[in-house]
Amino acid sequence: MIKLESVSKTYRHKEGVVHALSDVTLSIEKGKLVTIVGPSGCGKTTLLLTIGGLVHPTTGKVSLDDKSVYDLSVKGRAELRLKRVGFLFQTFNLIPYLTALDNVCVPLYLAGKVIDEQRKRARELLEGFGLGGRLEHKPAELSIGQQQRVALARTLANDPELVLADEPTGNLDPAMTGELLSTFRKLHEAGKTIVIVTHNCQLADEGDMRLELREGRAAVRK
Amino acid sequence: MSGLNQLLPAARVVTIKQIVSTQQKTNDLMDNFALVFLVIIVIVGVVSIANYMSSNVYERRKEIGTLLAVGATPGRILKMFVLKAFILGFSGGVLGFLAGTGLAMVLGPRIAKVSVDPLPAMIPWALAIAVGISVLASVLPARHAANLDPALTTQET
Ligand SMILES: Nc1ncnc2c1ncn2[C@@H]1O[C@H](COP(=O)(O)OP(=O)(O)OP(=O)(O)O)[C@@H](O)[C@H]1O
Ligand SMILES: [Mg+2]
């Protein structure tokens, strides 16, 4: 279970301070699919990063299964991101000089899996996403939709219990969006907790819970 | 001595001792030169490798951020760059030793009229110094890489 208690995040910038999140309190039960919507700049990405152990809140507490995420050591938090949280970035962030297969191997390698095991798991995931014929392609040699599926395979490599996705349908056509939707449904059915930031109405309605953010404040709808 | 020189005005008489001491002075001078060159080379080496490593870390900051974001520990990133420095230093040492020995063997007889033989005993020294310089120069850039913000990867395009 994810719990946020009065979480605020203030970015300091030369142009002044930005209150990206203001006093956000919420809890997300295990196995739920939650969508986050709101206008651009309202703090959606910041909220997702805060939940995923990537952005230290200015004040407040984030806990995963009753363990305070930001009281962990830097190393402990890295371990958490490696094993329990999968993050699907808005811009995918694949390593440009690695092949699709090797990109998916990265978290497996970091988790200490032997090379054969890494490759087997990575191949399975990529083939499952219809990329069996693109294993040796570099990101630049793949279409946007294919890059995203490689990124999703990397996200799922260590079988995380929590999947965080930042605007996953932003660059996809309706057919691809439909496919991604069914992937998230499957993950949901498999019992994963999923939090998705989205502008897509269809996807936004998909969830068990919809969170609306406005200028850093959150309200639960539905 | 001076008597001998007067008796033999067409010749110059020197003792073995004088020859040895002159040779010794030349050798000392060459040793000092070599030491000065070594110090200069070490400094140039440290500065240029540190410079290379820093710009390498800067160019790759986004990928480093990605690795940290997907769960690499800072220690892992540190090790990655130190290993890179080790490999760089080691291969540099081997190449440098081969190139230096080859060049000395070719140029020695031509320029200084002395024959140069390879000094295999120097290989461990060459490698130790090269690896040492490379790793030393990379410590700060590697630590910088390890301490990058994992959220960095999401912020720049
Ligand atoms: N690293 C940063 N430094 C300073 N300000 C930041 C930083 N990251 C985000 N912000 C600011 O915080 C606010 C929230 O940003 P965030 O990226 O969370 O918005 P968002 O809801 O994801 O927007 P979008 O829908 O456009 O992706 C914005 O006003 C942004 O300018
Ligand atoms: Mg965003």
Tab-separated table of C-alpha atoms in Angstrom, chain A residues 11 45 49 54-55 74-75 78-79 81-82 87 89 91 93-97 106-107 109-110 154, chain B residues 60 62-74 76 80 149-151 153-157:
chain	number	residue	atom	x	y	z
A	11	TYR	CA	11.378	23.519	-6.367
A	45	THR	CA	5.144	14.029	-12.879
A	49	LEU	CA	8.439	10.680	-8.997
A	54	LEU	CA	12.965	9.605	-7.134
A	55	VAL	CA	12.109	13.013	-5.742
A	74	VAL	CA	20.228	6.218	-0.765
A	75	LYS	CA	21.238	2.617	-1.329
A	78	ALA	CA	17.970	2.333	-5.113
A	79	GLU	CA	17.183	-1.232	-4.102
A	81	ARG	CA	13.441	1.158	-7.283
A	82	LEU	CA	15.274	-1.838	-8.665
A	87	PHE	CA	8.894	3.419	-13.745
A	89	PHE	CA	9.221	7.418	-18.265
A	91	THR	CA	10.476	10.075	-22.757
A	93	ASN	CA	14.965	7.086	-21.498
A	94	LEU	CA	16.454	4.052	-23.146
A	95	ILE	CA	20.252	3.875	-23.252
A	96	PRO	CA	21.003	4.909	-26.864
A	97	TYR	CA	24.080	2.738	-27.427
A	106	VAL	CA	19.953	-3.487	-17.485
A	107	PRO	CA	17.719	-3.874	-14.408
A	109	TYR	CA	21.983	-7.148	-14.558
A	110	LEU	CA	21.761	-4.641	-11.711
A	154	ARG	CA	12.529	-2.776	-18.984
B	60	ARG	CA	26.435	10.813	-20.135
B	62	LYS	CA	21.289	11.522	-18.566
B	63	GLU	CA	22.175	7.848	-18.975
B	64	ILE	CA	23.766	7.819	-15.545
B	65	GLY	CA	20.520	9.320	-14.227
B	66	THR	CA	18.585	6.575	-15.988
B	67	LEU	CA	20.748	3.871	-14.423
B	68	LEU	CA	20.279	5.439	-10.985
B	69	ALA	CA	16.538	5.775	-11.592
B	70	VAL	CA	16.098	2.115	-12.504
B	71	GLY	CA	17.960	1.155	-9.369
B	72	ALA	CA	21.739	1.305	-9.742
B	73	THR	CA	23.354	2.299	-6.439
B	74	PRO	CA	25.820	5.205	-6.386
B	76	ARG	CA	27.780	0.816	-8.696
B	80	MET	CA	31.802	1.566	-13.315
B	149	ASP	CA	20.298	13.131	-9.090
B	150	PRO	CA	18.345	10.123	-10.377
B	151	ALA	CA	15.425	12.402	-11.226
B	153	THR	CA	16.772	11.619	-16.340
B	154	THR	CA	13.179	12.825	-16.377
B	155	GLN	CA	13.944	16.499	-16.566
B	156	GLU	CA	16.065	17.020	-19.638
B	157	THR	CA	15.218	15.878	-23.108
